[in-house]
Amino acid sequence: MGDERKRSKPLVLVASPFQGHMTPMLQLGSVLHSKGFSITMVHTKLNSPDPSNHPEFEFLPLFDNFLAIDASANFTTFLEALNDNCKMQLQHHLAQKIKQGINDEMITIIHDNSMYFAEEVANSLNLPSIVLRSSSASYVPAFLTLPKLHAKGQLPVKDSMFQELVPELHPLRYKDLPFNNTSTEVATEMIALSERIRTPSAIIWNTMEYLEHSALTQLRQHYQVPIFAVGPLSKMVRCPSTSFLKEDTNCISWLDKQAPRSVIYVSLGSLATMDETELTETAWGLANSNQPFLWVVRPGSVCGSEWIESFPEGFTEEIRGRGLVLKWAPQKQVLAHSAVGGFWSHCGWNSTLESISEGIPMICRPVMGDQCVNSRYLSYVWRIGLELEHLDRKVIESTIRRLLVDDEGKEMRQRAIDMKEKAKYCLCNGGSSFKSLNDLVEFLLLQTR
Ligand code: UDX
């Protein structure tokens, strides 16, 4: 099929307002634009992306009526309200476009998994819809066991079961299951929400075949639609910043002054929070490790504080010259810096892929959702991460030293470097993600009336 044909093919990408979901959607938009497609990025007004970073896209903001959504509502209620508030606007916009005959090619909708209203709109307008999944693939089989646990009355999972392996989910333990501490009511709502997507034409996954082959095979059987594993999207094309918060680039000149592979980079992503005790233990653990550290404390991420007012007394003086605390980092640049030797992470999937892409071993401290599954794979299967079981200053200190100083850490770094090489190969001509992206492009071009 000729390039002109590709150029005229319109894709409508519907993004979620969460950082960990917005980033891969913008990256996918850049990748598909580079393949010749025209991109409309649909987003909520809450957490809008910056259009000036992507002059190649058309942007369609949807009025989400966010302020009217009950702030105390749980996550599923919030998502339902957001989906309800956006649906008619997208429907109206696309119906107009089709009526005006602006696009003589069939529009294809690609939507974030949590923005299921887009599939309903696609169905009502007889348009194909494709889902983008921004979590790991290995998370989904674990999520799909929730109904079984629910039926057996095993939710929330009892502490005494935590270390036991879950039947049929090797190597996951009960403690690694997403939403294992949730009530049966919330689990039922989560499952119902996941079932709102019924008829995707295909699924795009930000992962690599070699990394998650077994989960992808299982999911292909489960969903019975093509699944395109096209990750890591962050490495597919050069994409400008996708951050909602301003990236503090001063940390790069600080990193320039540190010894190679000596710095522990600490960041818990865009959603995870900690309480004051956890902050204090983290602070002293980092200080006592005697390693230089770069620590992202996101504003609002310490419960009850705006930023770092609750740092323990004496900490700032103690770490002067050895540690840098900032609000938001240019994470991909940080991980690519030669001074960084380890990444203490909540194991969000983007962070996990970014760390693997740079060959950086990790300290794993998952908080929720797919992070617990990712942490288990990092530490037990891929063996490039150390689980941080207790947020205690002594444990933190020794874990950092195990990773950055001990032979154990050196072996992990070598494995992480090997994984980085494999990730690079996935993206090269002949690699699995390269091939999967080409298959996706062909699939999109076939979506005609
Ligand atoms: C969430 C979930 O945790 C994740 O597991 C899910 O699959 C997607 O949504 P989040 O918790 O924010 O996302 O973590 P993560 O997936 O790691 O995404 C965070 C993104 O923010 C990364 O791309 C990271 O590079 C970026 N980031 C983080 C910065 O650019 N600067 C920072 O200081 C911290």
Coordinates of C-alpha atoms and ligand atoms in Angstrom, one line a residue:
M1 CA 0.0 0.0 0.0
G2 CA 1.4 3.4 -1.0
D3 CA 2.5 6.2 1.4
E4 CA -0.3 8.5 0.2
R5 CA -2.9 6.0 1.3
K6 CA -1.2 5.8 4.8
R7 CA -1.1 9.6 5.0
S8 CA -4.8 10.0 4.6
K9 CA -5.7 7.3 7.2
P10 CA -7.2 9.1 10.3
L11 CA -6.6 7.6 13.7
V12 CA -8.4 9.0 16.8
L13 CA -6.5 8.2 20.0
V14 CA -8.4 8.5 23.2
A15 CA -6.1 9.1 26.2
S16 CA -6.6 8.7 29.9
P17 CA -5.8 11.6 32.3
F18 CA -3.3 9.6 34.3
Q19 CA 0.4 10.1 33.7
G20 CA 1.3 6.4 33.4
H21 CA -1.4 6.0 30.7
M22 CA -1.0 9.4 28.9
T23 CA 2.7 8.8 28.3
P24 CA 2.4 5.6 26.3
M25 CA -0.6 7.0 24.3
L26 CA 1.4 10.1 23.3
Q27 CA 4.3 7.9 22.4
L28 CA 2.1 5.6 20.3
G29 CA 0.7 8.7 18.6
S30 CA 4.3 9.8 17.7
V31 CA 5.1 6.3 16.4
L32 CA 2.0 6.0 14.2
H33 CA 2.5 9.6 12.9
S34 CA 6.0 8.6 11.9
K35 CA 4.4 5.8 9.9
G36 CA 2.2 8.3 8.0
F37 CA -1.1 8.3 9.9
S38 CA -2.9 11.5 10.8
I39 CA -3.5 11.6 14.6
T40 CA -6.3 13.3 16.6
M41 CA -5.5 13.1 20.3
V42 CA -8.6 13.1 22.4
H43 CA -8.1 13.9 26.0
T44 CA -10.0 15.1 29.1
K45 CA -9.5 18.7 30.3
L46 CA -8.2 17.2 33.5
N47 CA -4.4 16.7 33.0
S48 CA -4.3 18.0 29.4
P49 CA -1.2 17.2 27.4
D50 CA 0.8 20.2 26.1
P51 CA -0.2 20.6 22.4
S52 CA 2.9 22.7 21.7
N53 CA 5.0 19.5 22.3
H54 CA 3.1 17.8 19.5
P55 CA 2.4 20.2 16.6
E56 CA 2.0 17.1 14.4
F57 CA -1.3 16.1 16.2
E58 CA -4.7 17.6 16.2
F59 CA -6.0 17.8 19.8
L60 CA -9.6 17.4 20.9
P61 CA -10.2 18.3 24.6
L62 CA -13.3 16.9 26.2
F63 CA -15.1 18.8 28.9
D64 CA -15.0 16.1 31.6
N65 CA -16.9 18.1 34.3
F66 CA -14.3 16.9 36.7
L67 CA -15.1 19.3 39.4
A68 CA -18.6 17.9 39.7
I69 CA -17.3 14.4 40.2
D70 CA -17.5 13.4 43.9
A71 CA -13.9 13.8 45.1
S72 CA -14.5 11.2 47.9
A73 CA -15.8 8.6 45.4
N74 CA -13.7 5.5 44.9
F75 CA -11.7 4.9 41.8
T76 CA -14.3 2.9 39.9
T77 CA -17.0 5.5 40.6
F78 CA -14.6 8.2 39.4
L79 CA -13.8 6.4 36.2
E80 CA -17.5 5.7 35.4
A81 CA -18.4 9.4 35.9
L82 CA -15.4 10.5 33.7
N83 CA -16.5 8.0 31.0
D84 CA -20.1 9.1 31.2
N85 CA -19.2 12.8 31.0
C86 CA -17.0 12.4 27.9
K87 CA -19.1 10.0 25.7
M88 CA -21.6 12.3 24.0
Q89 CA -19.0 14.9 23.1
L90 CA -16.8 12.4 21.2
Q91 CA -19.9 10.8 19.6
H92 CA -21.1 14.2 18.4
H93 CA -17.6 15.2 17.1
L94 CA -17.1 12.1 15.2
A95 CA -20.6 12.0 13.8
Q96 CA -20.1 15.5 12.5
K97 CA -16.8 14.6 10.9
I98 CA -18.3 11.6 9.2
K99 CA -21.4 13.6 8.0
Q100 CA -19.2 16.3 6.6
G101 CA -17.2 13.7 4.7
I102 CA -14.0 15.3 6.0
N103 CA -12.4 11.9 6.1
D104 CA -13.1 9.7 3.2
E105 CA -11.1 7.0 4.9
M106 CA -12.6 5.1 7.8
I107 CA -11.6 6.5 11.2
T108 CA -10.1 3.9 13.6
I109 CA -10.3 4.6 17.3
I110 CA -7.5 3.6 19.6
H111 CA -8.3 4.1 23.2
D112 CA -6.8 3.6 26.6
N113 CA -8.2 0.6 28.4
S114 CA -9.8 2.8 31.1
M115 CA -11.6 5.0 28.6
Y116 CA -14.1 2.4 27.6
F117 CA -16.7 5.0 26.4
A118 CA -14.6 5.2 23.2
E119 CA -15.5 1.7 22.3
E120 CA -19.2 2.4 22.9
V121 CA -18.9 5.5 20.6
A122 CA -17.1 3.4 18.0
N123 CA -19.7 0.7 18.0
S124 CA -22.6 3.2 17.6
L125 CA -20.8 4.8 14.6
N126 CA -19.8 1.4 13.2
L127 CA -16.1 2.2 13.5
P128 CA -13.3 -0.2 14.5
S129 CA -11.8 0.3 17.9
I130 CA -8.5 -0.9 19.3
V131 CA -7.3 -0.9 22.9
L132 CA -3.9 0.3 24.1
R133 CA -2.8 -1.5 27.3
S134 CA -0.3 0.4 29.4
S135 CA 0.2 -2.2 32.1
S136 CA 2.4 -5.3 31.9
A137 CA 0.8 -8.3 30.1
S138 CA 1.7 -10.6 33.1
Y139 CA -0.6 -8.5 35.3
V140 CA -3.8 -9.5 33.4
P141 CA -3.9 -13.2 34.1
A142 CA -3.4 -12.2 37.8
F143 CA -6.3 -9.7 37.5
L144 CA -8.5 -12.3 35.8
T145 CA -8.2 -14.6 38.9
L146 CA -10.1 -12.0 41.0
P147 CA -13.5 -13.5 40.3
K148 CA -12.3 -17.0 41.4
L149 CA -10.9 -15.5 44.6
H150 CA -14.0 -13.6 45.1
A151 CA -16.2 -16.7 44.5
K152 CA -14.1 -18.6 47.1
G153 CA -14.5 -15.8 49.6
Q154 CA -10.7 -15.2 49.6
L155 CA -10.8 -11.4 49.3
P156 CA -9.2 -9.6 50.9
V157 CA -6.4 -12.1 51.0
K158 CA -5.4 -13.1 54.6
D159 CA -1.9 -12.2 55.7
S160 CA -1.3 -15.9 56.5
M161 CA -1.7 -16.7 52.8
F162 CA 0.7 -14.0 51.5
Q163 CA 3.8 -16.1 50.9
E164 CA 1.9 -19.0 49.3
L165 CA 2.1 -19.5 45.6
V166 CA -1.2 -19.0 43.7
P167 CA -2.3 -22.2 41.9
E168 CA -1.9 -21.8 38.1
L169 CA -0.2 -18.5 38.4
H170 CA 3.4 -19.5 39.0
P171 CA 5.5 -17.6 40.1
L172 CA 3.0 -15.3 41.7
R173 CA 2.3 -15.4 45.5
Y174 CA -0.9 -14.2 47.0
K175 CA 0.9 -11.1 48.1
D176 CA 1.8 -10.3 44.4
L177 CA -1.8 -10.3 43.2
P178 CA -3.3 -7.0 42.3
F179 CA -6.0 -5.7 44.6
N180 CA -5.4 -8.5 47.0
N181 CA -6.2 -6.3 49.9
T182 CA -9.4 -5.1 48.4
S183 CA -12.9 -5.8 49.6
T184 CA -15.1 -8.2 47.6
E185 CA -17.3 -5.2 46.7
V186 CA -14.5 -3.2 45.2
A187 CA -13.1 -6.4 43.4
T188 CA -16.6 -6.9 41.9
E189 CA -16.7 -3.3 40.7
M190 CA -13.2 -3.6 39.2
I191 CA -14.1 -6.8 37.3
A192 CA -17.4 -5.2 36.0
L193 CA -15.4 -2.2 34.8
S194 CA -12.9 -4.4 33.0
E195 CA -15.8 -6.1 31.2
R196 CA -17.1 -2.8 29.8
I197 CA -14.7 -3.4 26.8
R198 CA -16.3 -6.2 24.8
T199 CA -15.4 -6.0 21.1
P200 CA -12.0 -4.6 20.4
S201 CA -10.7 -5.4 16.9
A202 CA -7.2 -5.7 18.4
I203 CA -5.0 -4.9 21.4
I204 CA -1.8 -3.0 21.4
W205 CA 0.6 -3.8 24.3
N206 CA 3.5 -1.7 25.4
T207 CA 5.7 -4.7 26.0
M208 CA 8.2 -7.0 24.3
E209 CA 7.6 -10.5 23.1
Y210 CA 10.8 -11.9 24.8
L211 CA 10.0 -10.3 28.1
E212 CA 6.4 -11.5 28.5
H213 CA 6.0 -14.3 25.9
S214 CA 4.1 -16.6 28.2
A215 CA 1.6 -14.0 29.3
L216 CA 1.1 -12.8 25.7
T217 CA 0.4 -16.3 24.5
Q218 CA -2.2 -16.8 27.3
L219 CA -3.8 -13.4 26.4
R220 CA -4.0 -14.2 22.7
Q221 CA -6.0 -17.3 23.6
H222 CA -8.1 -15.4 26.1
Y223 CA -9.1 -12.4 23.9
Q224 CA -9.1 -14.1 20.5
V225 CA -8.1 -10.9 18.7
P226 CA -4.7 -9.8 17.3
I227 CA -2.3 -8.6 20.1
F228 CA 0.5 -6.4 18.9
A229 CA 3.5 -6.2 21.4
V230 CA 5.2 -3.0 20.2
G231 CA 7.3 -1.9 23.2
P232 CA 9.2 -0.3 24.6
L233 CA 7.3 2.7 23.1
S234 CA 9.6 5.1 24.8
K235 CA 12.4 3.9 22.6
M236 CA 10.6 3.6 19.3
V237 CA 10.7 7.3 18.3
R238 CA 12.0 10.5 19.8
C239 CA 9.0 11.9 21.6
P240 CA 9.1 15.3 23.4
S241 CA 8.3 15.4 27.2
T242 CA 5.0 13.9 28.1
S243 CA 5.1 15.0 31.7
F244 CA 2.3 17.0 33.4
L245 CA 4.7 18.3 36.0
K246 CA 7.7 20.5 35.1
E247 CA 10.9 18.4 34.8
D248 CA 13.7 19.7 36.9
T249 CA 16.7 19.4 34.5
N250 CA 19.2 20.8 37.0
C251 CA 19.7 17.3 38.3
I252 CA 21.6 16.4 35.1
S253 CA 24.5 18.7 35.9
W254 CA 24.5 17.3 39.5
L255 CA 24.7 13.8 38.0
D256 CA 27.6 14.8 35.8
K257 CA 29.6 15.3 39.0
Q258 CA 29.0 11.9 40.5
A259 CA 31.1 8.7 40.0
P260 CA 29.9 6.2 37.3
R261 CA 27.2 3.8 38.5
S262 CA 27.2 5.3 42.0
V263 CA 23.8 7.0 42.3
I264 CA 20.6 5.5 43.5
Y265 CA 17.6 7.2 41.7
V266 CA 14.4 7.1 43.8
S267 CA 11.0 7.7 42.3
L268 CA 7.5 6.3 43.0
G269 CA 5.8 7.5 39.8
S270 CA 2.8 9.8 39.5
L271 CA 0.3 8.3 41.9
A272 CA 1.9 6.4 44.9
T273 CA 2.0 8.2 48.2
M274 CA 3.8 7.6 51.6
D275 CA 3.1 8.6 55.1
E276 CA 5.4 10.5 57.4
T277 CA 6.9 7.5 59.1
E278 CA 7.7 6.0 55.7
L279 CA 9.3 9.3 54.6
T280 CA 11.5 9.4 57.7
E281 CA 12.7 5.8 57.3
T282 CA 13.4 6.4 53.6
A283 CA 15.3 9.6 54.4
W284 CA 17.6 8.0 57.0
G285 CA 18.0 4.8 54.9
L286 CA 19.2 6.9 52.0
A287 CA 21.5 9.0 54.1
N288 CA 23.0 6.1 56.0
S289 CA 23.7 4.1 52.8
N290 CA 26.6 6.5 52.1
Q291 CA 25.8 6.4 48.4
P292 CA 24.8 9.5 46.4
F293 CA 21.1 9.6 45.7
L294 CA 18.6 11.5 43.6
W295 CA 15.2 11.4 45.2
V296 CA 11.9 12.6 43.5
V297 CA 9.4 13.6 46.2
R298 CA 6.3 14.6 44.1
P299 CA 4.4 17.5 45.6
G300 CA 1.5 16.1 47.6
S301 CA 2.9 12.6 47.7
V302 CA 3.7 12.7 51.4
C303 CA 0.4 12.4 53.3
G304 CA -0.4 15.6 55.2
S305 CA 2.4 17.7 53.6
E306 CA 2.7 19.9 50.6
W307 CA 6.2 18.8 49.8
I308 CA 9.2 18.1 52.1
E309 CA 8.2 20.0 55.3
S310 CA 8.1 16.8 57.2
F311 CA 11.7 15.8 56.5
P312 CA 13.3 14.6 59.8
E313 CA 15.4 17.1 61.7
G314 CA 19.0 17.2 60.7
F315 CA 18.4 15.3 57.4
T316 CA 19.0 18.2 55.0
E317 CA 22.3 19.1 56.7
E318 CA 23.4 15.4 56.8
I319 CA 22.9 14.8 53.0
R320 CA 24.4 18.1 51.8
G321 CA 26.4 17.5 48.6
R322 CA 25.5 13.8 48.6
G323 CA 21.8 13.8 47.9
L324 CA 19.5 15.8 45.7
V325 CA 15.8 16.0 46.3
L326 CA 13.5 17.3 43.6
K327 CA 9.8 17.5 42.6
W328 CA 9.9 15.8 39.2
A329 CA 12.8 14.5 37.2
P330 CA 13.4 14.0 33.5
Q331 CA 13.3 10.3 34.3
K332 CA 14.4 8.9 30.9
Q333 CA 17.4 11.2 30.8
V334 CA 18.3 10.3 34.4
L335 CA 18.1 6.6 33.8
A336 CA 20.3 7.0 30.7
H337 CA 23.0 8.9 32.7
S338 CA 26.2 7.0 33.4
A339 CA 26.3 8.0 37.0
V340 CA 23.0 6.1 37.8
G341 CA 23.7 2.6 39.2
G342 CA 20.2 1.7 40.5
F343 CA 16.6 2.7 40.5
W344 CA 14.4 2.4 43.6
S345 CA 11.0 2.3 42.0
H346 CA 7.3 1.5 42.7
C347 CA 7.6 -0.7 39.6
G348 CA 5.0 1.1 37.5
W349 CA 5.1 -0.4 34.0
N350 CA 6.6 2.6 32.3
S351 CA 9.3 2.9 34.9
T352 CA 10.0 -0.8 34.6
L353 CA 10.4 -0.6 30.8
E354 CA 12.5 2.6 31.0
S355 CA 14.8 0.9 33.5
I356 CA 15.2 -2.2 31.4
S357 CA 15.8 -0.1 28.3
E358 CA 18.8 1.5 30.0
G359 CA 20.1 -1.6 31.7
I360 CA 19.6 -0.3 35.2
P361 CA 18.9 -2.8 38.0
M362 CA 16.2 -2.0 40.5
I363 CA 15.0 -1.9 44.1
C364 CA 11.3 -2.9 44.0
R365 CA 8.8 -1.4 46.4
P366 CA 5.4 -1.9 44.7
V367 CA 2.4 0.0 46.0
M368 CA -0.7 -1.1 44.0
G369 CA -2.2 -2.7 40.9
D370 CA 0.1 -4.2 38.4
Q371 CA 3.2 -3.0 40.3
C372 CA 3.2 -6.1 42.7
V373 CA 3.2 -8.4 39.7
N374 CA 5.9 -6.4 38.0
S375 CA 8.0 -6.5 41.2
R376 CA 7.8 -10.3 41.4
Y377 CA 8.9 -10.6 37.7
L378 CA 11.8 -8.2 38.2
S379 CA 13.1 -9.9 41.3
Y380 CA 12.3 -13.5 40.8
V381 CA 12.0 -14.2 37.0
W382 CA 14.3 -11.6 35.3
R383 CA 16.5 -11.3 38.4
I384 CA 17.3 -7.6 37.9
G385 CA 15.6 -6.3 41.0
L386 CA 15.8 -6.6 44.8
E387 CA 12.5 -6.7 46.7
L388 CA 12.4 -4.2 49.5
E389 CA 10.2 -6.1 52.0
H390 CA 10.3 -3.6 54.8
L391 CA 10.4 0.2 54.7
D392 CA 12.9 0.3 57.6
R393 CA 16.0 2.4 57.5
K394 CA 18.4 -0.5 58.2
V395 CA 16.8 -2.6 55.5
I396 CA 16.9 0.3 53.0
E397 CA 20.6 1.0 53.8
S398 CA 21.6 -2.6 53.3
T399 CA 19.5 -3.1 50.1
I400 CA 21.0 0.0 48.5
R401 CA 24.5 -1.3 49.3
R402 CA 23.6 -4.8 48.1
L403 CA 22.6 -3.3 44.7
L404 CA 25.3 -0.7 44.3
V405 CA 28.4 -2.1 46.1
D406 CA 28.1 -5.9 46.5
D407 CA 28.9 -8.6 43.9
E408 CA 25.2 -9.5 44.0
G409 CA 24.4 -6.1 42.5
K410 CA 27.1 -6.4 39.9
E411 CA 25.6 -9.6 38.7
M412 CA 22.2 -8.0 38.5
R413 CA 23.6 -5.1 36.5
Q414 CA 25.1 -7.5 34.0
R415 CA 21.7 -9.2 33.6
A416 CA 20.1 -5.8 33.2
I417 CA 22.6 -4.8 30.5
D418 CA 21.8 -8.1 28.7
M419 CA 18.1 -7.2 28.9
K420 CA 18.8 -3.8 27.5
E421 CA 20.6 -5.4 24.5
K422 CA 17.6 -7.7 23.9
A423 CA 15.3 -4.7 24.1
K424 CA 17.3 -2.9 21.5
Y425 CA 17.2 -5.9 19.3
C426 CA 13.4 -6.0 19.5
L427 CA 13.3 -2.6 17.9
C428 CA 15.7 -3.3 15.1
N429 CA 14.8 -4.5 11.7
G430 CA 13.8 -8.1 12.2
G431 CA 13.2 -7.7 15.9
S432 CA 9.8 -8.7 17.4
S433 CA 8.5 -5.2 18.2
F434 CA 9.7 -3.9 14.8
K435 CA 7.7 -6.7 13.1
S436 CA 4.7 -6.3 15.4
L437 CA 4.6 -2.5 14.6
N438 CA 4.6 -3.2 10.9
D439 CA 1.8 -5.8 11.4
L440 CA -0.1 -3.2 13.3
V441 CA 0.3 -0.7 10.5
E442 CA -0.9 -3.2 7.9
F443 CA -3.8 -4.1 10.2
L444 CA -4.8 -0.4 10.5
L445 CA -4.7 0.1 6.8
L446 CA -7.0 -2.8 6.3
Q447 CA -9.7 -1.2 8.4
T448 CA -11.7 0.1 5.4
R449 CA -15.4 0.4 4.8
Ligands
UDX1 C1 0.5 3.9 36.5 C2 0.8 2.5 37.1 O1 1.5 2.6 38.3 C3 1.5 1.6 36.2 O2 1.9 0.4 36.8 C4 0.5 1.4 35.1 O3 0.9 0.3 34.3 C5 0.4 2.7 34.4 O4 -0.1 3.7 35.3 P1 2.6 5.4 37.5 O5 2.2 4.9 38.8 O6 2.6 6.9 37.3 O7 1.6 4.8 36.4 O8 4.0 4.8 37.1 P2 4.7 4.5 35.7 O9 4.0 3.6 34.9 O10 6.1 4.1 36.1 O11 4.7 5.9 35.0 C6 5.4 7.1 35.5 C7 5.9 7.9 34.3 O12 6.3 9.2 34.9 C8 7.2 7.3 33.7 O13 7.1 7.3 32.3 C9 8.3 8.1 34.2 O14 9.3 8.3 33.3 C10 7.6 9.5 34.5 N1 8.3 10.2 35.6 C11 8.2 9.8 36.9 C12 9.0 11.3 35.2 O15 9.1 11.7 34.1 N2 9.6 12.0 36.2 C13 9.5 11.6 37.5 O16 10.1 12.3 38.4 C14 8.8 10.5 37.9

